[in-house]
Amino acid sequence: MYKVPEVLAPAGSLEKLKVSVNYGANAVYLAGQQFGLRSAAENFTYDELEEGVLYAHERDAKVYVVLNGFLHDEDIAELKPFLEHLENIKIDAVIVSDLGVISYVSENSNLEIHLSTQASCLNSYNASFWKKLGVTRVVLGREVTLDEAKQIKERTGLEIEMFVHGSMCMAYSGNCVISNYTQGRDSNRGGCAHSCRFEYSIKFNDSDLEAKNRFFMSSKDLNGLRLLEDFVKAGIDSVKIEGRMKSSLYTGTTSRVYSDALKFYEKNGHFLSEDLLAWDEELKKIVHRDYTTASLSQRADEQSIFDEREVSKNSNYIVIGQVADVIENEALVVSVRNAFNSGDAIELIPFTGNTKKLALDKIFALSGEQIERTNPSTLVKIPFVEGVSVDTMIRMERSI
Amino acid sequence: MNILTYAHSAHDLGLIKENGLSEVILTTKELSRLGVNSYSEVDELASMAKKLELKVILEWDILICESDFDTKVQVLRKIDLSLIDVIRVQDLGVLEFVLENTDHQIQLLTDSGNHNLVGLKYFQDYIGKRLDRLIISSQLPKDKISEYCFKLDCDIEVLGLGPILLFYSPRYLLSPLSESDIDLQWATGESEESPHKGFPIVQNSHGTFMYHIKDLNLLRHYRELKEIGVHSLRFDYRQHKSLDALSSSLDFINERIDEDKFKESYARDYIRGYFNINKSNVLFKKLKNHKVQREDTNYIGEVIEGKKNSYIALKVKGNSKLSKDDAIYFITPEGKRIEHKVNRITNTAYHDIEFGSKDDLVLLDYRSGVWNKSQVYLAK
């Protein structure tokens, strides 16, 4: 029996941290208000960080804090109080990409350091360089195959983390500065404008050939569910889900699917579960581009290019809300995100186990009167369902 | 100040010598991103360069995955390294290999990031006496270049004239469009979603590279760069048909011709990039609404719903307890502050309660102007 890797899920906000942990993630990664790569994400205040760490630790989940921007001198000058706070609240590690930041963190704290994928660590010589600086884990570049990852682990003795699911950079991470020069936003300090998802027309220099309206730089999304056994056999320590900017439904679904699959393996020593098809289907129900296994088995080829405009048509499901309160034996109070009607068939997604389907025969306003249709950003009551907890997500198939 | 450039042929070497340069960068197809020569050609060029008394730099700037590493090492071993003075590297794995397996001096490309002194100093100390030079990022403004030249004990090189690399992918992105397996393909790209038109794109055996529509040109700042202590200035004409613009570039920095004359000989438009100032993080604060972002001090929670003339539903999130008779205030998503006295608190079953604690969903009396996502604070 091989060691089962941890499931590491994104936490773009405190709410999403709770979703990730509740739905089975063994660890989450998140950012403070500075120093990360997602300036547009809500991110965490000092108090939220503390609350998030307590919440996760009480449920045996770890918290890694990203400091993975390519920081300038003036940014590094502001690091010290943040590092002190991270040490005080006992986070489990920081994820760093910049040599200066790693050097600074090593000298000014006792925090465990993981190397971010942003550093594009692709080979064991490279990993050895970082090991000498005190790095204990490397998040390998998404160009590395699982076979190569195994070799890197064997040759360096470092812990290995690899992406298993989510959006992918087309460029080597950290080696794209399109936003810097076309939008004035430093992509390596949190300002990526996703220029690789734009539509381009390409004219070839040595011929009359012109390819119009193509999305030639856009990558399909990674989905490594069917290769989980290879992750396990390669000795990967942590499987990472991309997506701090993504929805709670995405965070919860991916955490649950990968966690359920690995728990099944831990119990049975294989992935041939009757639920395998159901897990596949669950991952299709979240918004995604077409899926690819990218370079996990062999180098990503042209089949990994997502030559389509960005739309959310790839999911027939929407999150309609989250359980905000439970009035025992009486009602579930739902915080509505997308409108739904009386008579709709909804699905409650428990933290573990099978989805509970419910035909909604009645909806009530909080004040008690029966209503036919809900509105986003309101609270409503639906019939009580045994075993459903606060923060449970609810989804529904889109009506066509 | 030392000027250096790339050579791909004996003719290039002749021009380099003729123009008084003392260094040359040689590239191989297998080890260099835009390399064009075979290793045997590199041997010949290196031999010629030595006869011309040029310092020979071998560039190994590709990034390499684990299983390709040995293949690349074999290429290096085929090159007559006795003709090479310095190896120029970017992948830190390649740095490690070169440090462990050769005696060569090293030039380290730190130009894809490394925008702080702490990191650059670490590289300097780590490589020690074998560090010949650090090539620093084109995103650094002149005050930072000046500071680093002053505070580091090693030579510093910057790109003085040449293309700005925007994107480096290992995937072959042009072949699917051309439906051609030809190794080397050049194209230009433009997008309706960007005001910039005509990005040069090249696909070769190392993947796909996209460049800025304009080159970086710091020639008019030559004296300034010299005065602040830059050791070397690199000119990169690899997207030109020849090295012909080298002499006019040198004439321009030596004030033998004016900029208009220089422009006539230089086939591409150019910019100064971030040389004067780098403010590439100032737009970040506009990427989200900070008014809906909570402040930690006296924080109570967030409004989930404001039901007109009925209630305000509040999720208690902060560490402070919300009690009856408390004075609170709301900060709405528009940034408006609304004061409020808590006269009554109920739970969602409409039972009166004395206080609400963390994670509770409680209802307060309705207050006009308070909407969902308003943040709630205790007034002290």
mmCIF file with all atom_site columns, N, CA, C and O in Angstrom, chain B residues 221-250:
data_model
loop_
_atom_site.group_PDB
_atom_site.id
_atom_site.type_symbol
_atom_site.label_atom_id
_atom_site.label_alt_id
_atom_site.label_comp_id
_atom_site.label_asym_id
_atom_site.label_entity_id
_atom_site.label_seq_id
_atom_site.pdbx_PDB_ins_code
_atom_site.Cartn_x
_atom_site.Cartn_y
_atom_site.Cartn_z
_atom_site.occupancy
_atom_site.B_iso_or_equiv
_atom_site.pdbx_formal_charge
_atom_site.auth_seq_id
_atom_site.auth_comp_id
_atom_site.auth_asym_id
_atom_site.auth_atom_id
_atom_site.pdbx_PDB_model_num
ATOM 1   N N  . HIS B 1 221 ? 20.168 56.445 -23.213 1.00 0.00 ? 221 HIS B N  1
ATOM 2   C CA . HIS B 1 221 ? 20.553 56.516 -21.793 1.00 0.00 ? 221 HIS B CA 1
ATOM 3   C C  . HIS B 1 221 ? 21.943 55.912 -21.562 1.00 0.00 ? 221 HIS B C  1
ATOM 4   O O  . HIS B 1 221 ? 22.301 55.589 -20.433 1.00 0.00 ? 221 HIS B O  1
ATOM 5   N N  . TYR B 1 222 ? 22.689 55.764 -22.637 1.00 0.00 ? 222 TYR B N  1
ATOM 6   C CA . TYR B 1 222 ? 23.984 55.099 -22.548 1.00 0.00 ? 222 TYR B CA 1
ATOM 7   C C  . TYR B 1 222 ? 24.887 55.739 -21.481 1.00 0.00 ? 222 TYR B C  1
ATOM 8   O O  . TYR B 1 222 ? 25.429 55.033 -20.620 1.00 0.00 ? 222 TYR B O  1
ATOM 9   N N  . ARG B 1 223 ? 25.018 57.053 -21.539 1.00 0.00 ? 223 ARG B N  1
ATOM 10  C CA . ARG B 1 223 ? 25.912 57.725 -20.570 1.00 0.00 ? 223 ARG B CA 1
ATOM 11  C C  . ARG B 1 223 ? 25.424 57.522 -19.132 1.00 0.00 ? 223 ARG B C  1
ATOM 12  O O  . ARG B 1 223 ? 26.218 57.293 -18.217 1.00 0.00 ? 223 ARG B O  1
ATOM 13  N N  . GLU B 1 224 ? 24.099 57.630 -18.981 1.00 0.00 ? 224 GLU B N  1
ATOM 14  C CA . GLU B 1 224 ? 23.493 57.444 -17.657 1.00 0.00 ? 224 GLU B CA 1
ATOM 15  C C  . GLU B 1 224 ? 23.814 56.039 -17.120 1.00 0.00 ? 224 GLU B C  1
ATOM 16  O O  . GLU B 1 224 ? 24.201 55.874 -15.955 1.00 0.00 ? 224 GLU B O  1
ATOM 17  N N  . LEU B 1 225 ? 23.657 55.056 -17.967 1.00 0.00 ? 225 LEU B N  1
ATOM 18  C CA . LEU B 1 225 ? 23.918 53.665 -17.563 1.00 0.00 ? 225 LEU B CA 1
ATOM 19  C C  . LEU B 1 225 ? 25.385 53.483 -17.196 1.00 0.00 ? 225 LEU B C  1
ATOM 20  O O  . LEU B 1 225 ? 25.723 52.782 -16.228 1.00 0.00 ? 225 LEU B O  1
ATOM 21  N N  . LYS B 1 226 ? 26.210 54.128 -17.971 1.00 0.00 ? 226 LYS B N  1
ATOM 22  C CA . LYS B 1 226 ? 27.664 54.032 -17.708 1.00 0.00 ? 226 LYS B CA 1
ATOM 23  C C  . LYS B 1 226 ? 27.993 54.666 -16.354 1.00 0.00 ? 226 LYS B C  1
ATOM 24  O O  . LYS B 1 226 ? 28.725 54.094 -15.539 1.00 0.00 ? 226 LYS B O  1
ATOM 25  N N  . GLU B 1 227 ? 27.397 55.827 -16.129 1.00 0.00 ? 227 GLU B N  1
ATOM 26  C CA . GLU B 1 227 ? 27.694 56.548 -14.872 1.00 0.00 ? 227 GLU B CA 1
ATOM 27  C C  . GLU B 1 227 ? 27.194 55.802 -13.645 1.00 0.00 ? 227 GLU B C  1
ATOM 28  O O  . GLU B 1 227 ? 27.813 55.860 -12.589 1.00 0.00 ? 227 GLU B O  1
ATOM 29  N N  . ILE B 1 228 ? 26.075 55.097 -13.764 1.00 0.00 ? 228 ILE B N  1
ATOM 30  C CA . ILE B 1 228 ? 25.567 54.399 -12.571 1.00 0.00 ? 228 ILE B CA 1
ATOM 31  C C  . ILE B 1 228 ? 26.263 53.052 -12.356 1.00 0.00 ? 228 ILE B C  1
ATOM 32  O O  . ILE B 1 228 ? 25.996 52.356 -11.388 1.00 0.00 ? 228 ILE B O  1
ATOM 33  N N  . GLY B 1 229 ? 27.132 52.699 -13.267 1.00 0.00 ? 229 GLY B N  1
ATOM 34  C CA . GLY B 1 229 ? 27.983 51.536 -13.011 1.00 0.00 ? 229 GLY B CA 1
ATOM 35  C C  . GLY B 1 229 ? 27.617 50.250 -13.713 1.00 0.00 ? 229 GLY B C  1
ATOM 36  O O  . GLY B 1 229 ? 28.120 49.178 -13.357 1.00 0.00 ? 229 GLY B O  1
ATOM 37  N N  . VAL B 1 230 ? 26.723 50.328 -14.720 1.00 0.00 ? 230 VAL B N  1
ATOM 38  C CA . VAL B 1 230 ? 26.407 49.115 -15.484 1.00 0.00 ? 230 VAL B CA 1
ATOM 39  C C  . VAL B 1 230 ? 27.666 48.680 -16.220 1.00 0.00 ? 230 VAL B C  1
ATOM 40  O O  . VAL B 1 230 ? 28.328 49.475 -16.872 1.00 0.00 ? 230 VAL B O  1
ATOM 41  N N  . HIS B 1 231 ? 28.015 47.399 -16.092 1.00 0.00 ? 231 HIS B N  1
ATOM 42  C CA . HIS B 1 231 ? 29.248 46.910 -16.703 1.00 0.00 ? 231 HIS B CA 1
ATOM 43  C C  . HIS B 1 231 ? 29.061 46.593 -18.177 1.00 0.00 ? 231 HIS B C  1
ATOM 44  O O  . HIS B 1 231 ? 29.925 46.901 -19.005 1.00 0.00 ? 231 HIS B O  1
ATOM 45  N N  . SER B 1 232 ? 27.921 45.963 -18.516 1.00 0.00 ? 232 SER B N  1
ATOM 46  C CA . SER B 1 232 ? 27.732 45.487 -19.887 1.00 0.00 ? 232 SER B CA 1
ATOM 47  C C  . SER B 1 232 ? 26.347 45.813 -20.408 1.00 0.00 ? 232 SER B C  1
ATOM 48  O O  . SER B 1 232 ? 25.355 45.752 -19.671 1.00 0.00 ? 232 SER B O  1
ATOM 49  N N  . LEU B 1 233 ? 26.308 46.114 -21.669 1.00 0.00 ? 233 LEU B N  1
ATOM 50  C CA . LEU B 1 233 ? 25.054 46.421 -22.348 1.00 0.00 ? 233 LEU B CA 1
ATOM 51  C C  . LEU B 1 233 ? 24.919 45.449 -23.516 1.00 0.00 ? 233 LEU B C  1
ATOM 52  O O  . LEU B 1 233 ? 25.827 45.339 -24.346 1.00 0.00 ? 233 LEU B O  1
ATOM 53  N N  . ARG B 1 234 ? 23.787 44.731 -23.534 1.00 0.00 ? 234 ARG B N  1
ATOM 54  C CA . ARG B 1 234 ? 23.605 43.705 -24.568 1.00 0.00 ? 234 ARG B CA 1
ATOM 55  C C  . ARG B 1 234 ? 22.735 44.225 -25.701 1.00 0.00 ? 234 ARG B C  1
ATOM 56  O O  . ARG B 1 234 ? 21.664 44.812 -25.451 1.00 0.00 ? 234 ARG B O  1
ATOM 57  N N  . PHE B 1 235 ? 23.203 44.034 -26.921 1.00 0.00 ? 235 PHE B N  1
ATOM 58  C CA . PHE B 1 235 ? 22.411 44.365 -28.104 1.00 0.00 ? 235 PHE B CA 1
ATOM 59  C C  . PHE B 1 235 ? 21.985 43.043 -28.733 1.00 0.00 ? 235 PHE B C  1
ATOM 60  O O  . PHE B 1 235 ? 22.822 42.176 -28.988 1.00 0.00 ? 235 PHE B O  1
ATOM 61  N N  . ASP B 1 236 ? 20.683 42.925 -29.018 1.00 0.00 ? 236 ASP B N  1
ATOM 62  C CA . ASP B 1 236 ? 20.161 41.658 -29.553 1.00 0.00 ? 236 ASP B CA 1
ATOM 63  C C  . ASP B 1 236 ? 19.483 41.930 -30.900 1.00 0.00 ? 236 ASP B C  1
ATOM 64  O O  . ASP B 1 236 ? 18.393 42.497 -30.950 1.00 0.00 ? 236 ASP B O  1
ATOM 65  N N  . TYR B 1 237 ? 20.176 41.530 -31.965 1.00 0.00 ? 237 TYR B N  1
ATOM 66  C CA . TYR B 1 237 ? 19.640 41.761 -33.320 1.00 0.00 ? 237 TYR B CA 1
ATOM 67  C C  . TYR B 1 237 ? 19.105 40.469 -33.928 1.00 0.00 ? 237 TYR B C  1
ATOM 68  O O  . TYR B 1 237 ? 19.015 40.351 -35.140 1.00 0.00 ? 237 TYR B O  1
ATOM 69  N N  . ARG B 1 238 ? 18.760 39.500 -33.112 1.00 0.00 ? 238 ARG B N  1
ATOM 70  C CA . ARG B 1 238 ? 18.409 38.188 -33.665 1.00 0.00 ? 238 ARG B CA 1
ATOM 71  C C  . ARG B 1 238 ? 17.091 38.176 -34.431 1.00 0.00 ? 238 ARG B C  1
ATOM 72  O O  . ARG B 1 238 ? 16.816 37.237 -35.136 1.00 0.00 ? 238 ARG B O  1
ATOM 73  N N  . GLN B 1 239 ? 16.307 39.236 -34.278 1.00 0.00 ? 239 GLN B N  1
ATOM 74  C CA . GLN B 1 239 ? 15.089 39.299 -35.097 1.00 0.00 ? 239 GLN B CA 1
ATOM 75  C C  . GLN B 1 239 ? 15.291 40.188 -36.325 1.00 0.00 ? 239 GLN B C  1
ATOM 76  O O  . GLN B 1 239 ? 14.335 40.505 -37.038 1.00 0.00 ? 239 GLN B O  1
ATOM 77  N N  . HIS B 1 240 ? 16.547 40.596 -36.540 1.00 0.00 ? 240 HIS B N  1
ATOM 78  C CA . HIS B 1 240 ? 16.888 41.344 -37.748 1.00 0.00 ? 240 HIS B CA 1
ATOM 79  C C  . HIS B 1 240 ? 17.530 40.363 -38.730 1.00 0.00 ? 240 HIS B C  1
ATOM 80  O O  . HIS B 1 240 ? 17.976 39.288 -38.341 1.00 0.00 ? 240 HIS B O  1
ATOM 81  N N  . LYS B 1 241 ? 17.590 40.789 -39.981 1.00 0.00 ? 241 LYS B N  1
ATOM 82  C CA . LYS B 1 241 ? 18.172 39.886 -40.982 1.00 0.00 ? 241 LYS B CA 1
ATOM 83  C C  . LYS B 1 241 ? 19.682 39.772 -40.813 1.00 0.00 ? 241 LYS B C  1
ATOM 84  O O  . LYS B 1 241 ? 20.299 38.795 -41.226 1.00 0.00 ? 241 LYS B O  1
ATOM 85  N N  . SER B 1 242 ? 20.283 40.810 -40.252 1.00 0.00 ? 242 SER B N  1
ATOM 86  C CA . SER B 1 242 ? 21.753 40.804 -40.117 1.00 0.00 ? 242 SER B CA 1
ATOM 87  C C  . SER B 1 242 ? 22.162 41.670 -38.933 1.00 0.00 ? 242 SER B C  1
ATOM 88  O O  . SER B 1 242 ? 21.315 42.262 -38.256 1.00 0.00 ? 242 SER B O  1
ATOM 89  N N  . LEU B 1 243 ? 23.470 41.747 -38.736 1.00 0.00 ? 243 LEU B N  1
ATOM 90  C CA . LEU B 1 243 ? 24.019 42.579 -37.663 1.00 0.00 ? 243 LEU B CA 1
ATOM 91  C C  . LEU B 1 243 ? 24.311 44.000 -38.145 1.00 0.00 ? 243 LEU B C  1
ATOM 92  O O  . LEU B 1 243 ? 25.043 44.734 -37.492 1.00 0.00 ? 243 LEU B O  1
ATOM 93  N N  . ASP B 1 244 ? 23.733 44.359 -39.297 1.00 0.00 ? 244 ASP B N  1
ATOM 94  C CA . ASP B 1 244 ? 24.076 45.654 -39.895 1.00 0.00 ? 244 ASP B CA 1
ATOM 95  C C  . ASP B 1 244 ? 23.776 46.845 -38.987 1.00 0.00 ? 244 ASP B C  1
ATOM 96  O O  . ASP B 1 244 ? 24.441 47.876 -39.077 1.00 0.00 ? 244 ASP B O  1
ATOM 97  N N  . ALA B 1 245 ? 22.755 46.705 -38.144 1.00 0.00 ? 245 ALA B N  1
ATOM 98  C CA . ALA B 1 245 ? 22.402 47.836 -37.278 1.00 0.00 ? 245 ALA B CA 1
ATOM 99  C C  . ALA B 1 245 ? 23.406 48.040 -36.143 1.00 0.00 ? 245 ALA B C  1
ATOM 100 O O  . ALA B 1 245 ? 23.330 49.039 -35.418 1.00 0.00 ? 245 ALA B O  1
ATOM 101 N N  . LEU B 1 246 ? 24.356 47.121 -35.991 1.00 0.00 ? 246 LEU B N  1
ATOM 102 C CA . LEU B 1 246 ? 25.331 47.255 -34.896 1.00 0.00 ? 246 LEU B CA 1
ATOM 103 C C  . LEU B 1 246 ? 26.135 48.550 -35.018 1.00 0.00 ? 246 LEU B C  1
ATOM 104 O O  . LEU B 1 246 ? 26.297 49.280 -34.047 1.00 0.00 ? 246 LEU B O  1
ATOM 105 N N  . SER B 1 247 ? 26.630 48.827 -36.221 1.00 0.00 ? 247 SER B N  1
ATOM 106 C CA . SER B 1 247 ? 27.489 50.011 -36.347 1.00 0.00 ? 247 SER B CA 1
ATOM 107 C C  . SER B 1 247 ? 26.696 51.288 -36.097 1.00 0.00 ? 247 SER B C  1
ATOM 108 O O  . SER B 1 247 ? 27.195 52.213 -35.447 1.00 0.00 ? 247 SER B O  1
ATOM 109 N N  . SER B 1 248 ? 25.434 51.344 -36.573 1.00 0.00 ? 248 SER B N  1
ATOM 110 C CA . SER B 1 248 ? 24.664 52.568 -36.321 1.00 0.00 ? 248 SER B CA 1
ATOM 111 C C  . SER B 1 248 ? 24.297 52.690 -34.846 1.00 0.00 ? 248 SER B C  1
ATOM 112 O O  . SER B 1 248 ? 24.220 53.803 -34.308 1.00 0.00 ? 248 SER B O  1
ATOM 113 N N  . SER B 1 249 ? 24.096 51.559 -34.178 1.00 0.00 ? 249 SER B N  1
ATOM 114 C CA . SER B 1 249 ? 23.820 51.605 -32.736 1.00 0.00 ? 249 SER B CA 1
ATOM 115 C C  . SER B 1 249 ? 25.015 52.207 -31.999 1.00 0.00 ? 249 SER B C  1
ATOM 116 O O  . SER B 1 249 ? 24.862 53.052 -31.107 1.00 0.00 ? 249 SER B O  1
ATOM 117 N N  . LEU B 1 250 ? 26.205 51.758 -32.387 1.00 0.00 ? 250 LEU B N  1
ATOM 118 C CA . LEU B 1 250 ? 27.423 52.275 -31.740 1.00 0.00 ? 250 LEU B CA 1
ATOM 119 C C  . LEU B 1 250 ? 27.638 53.744 -32.110 1.00 0.00 ? 250 LEU B C  1
ATOM 120 O O  . LEU B 1 250 ? 28.045 54.553 -31.272 1.00 0.00 ? 250 LEU B O  1
#
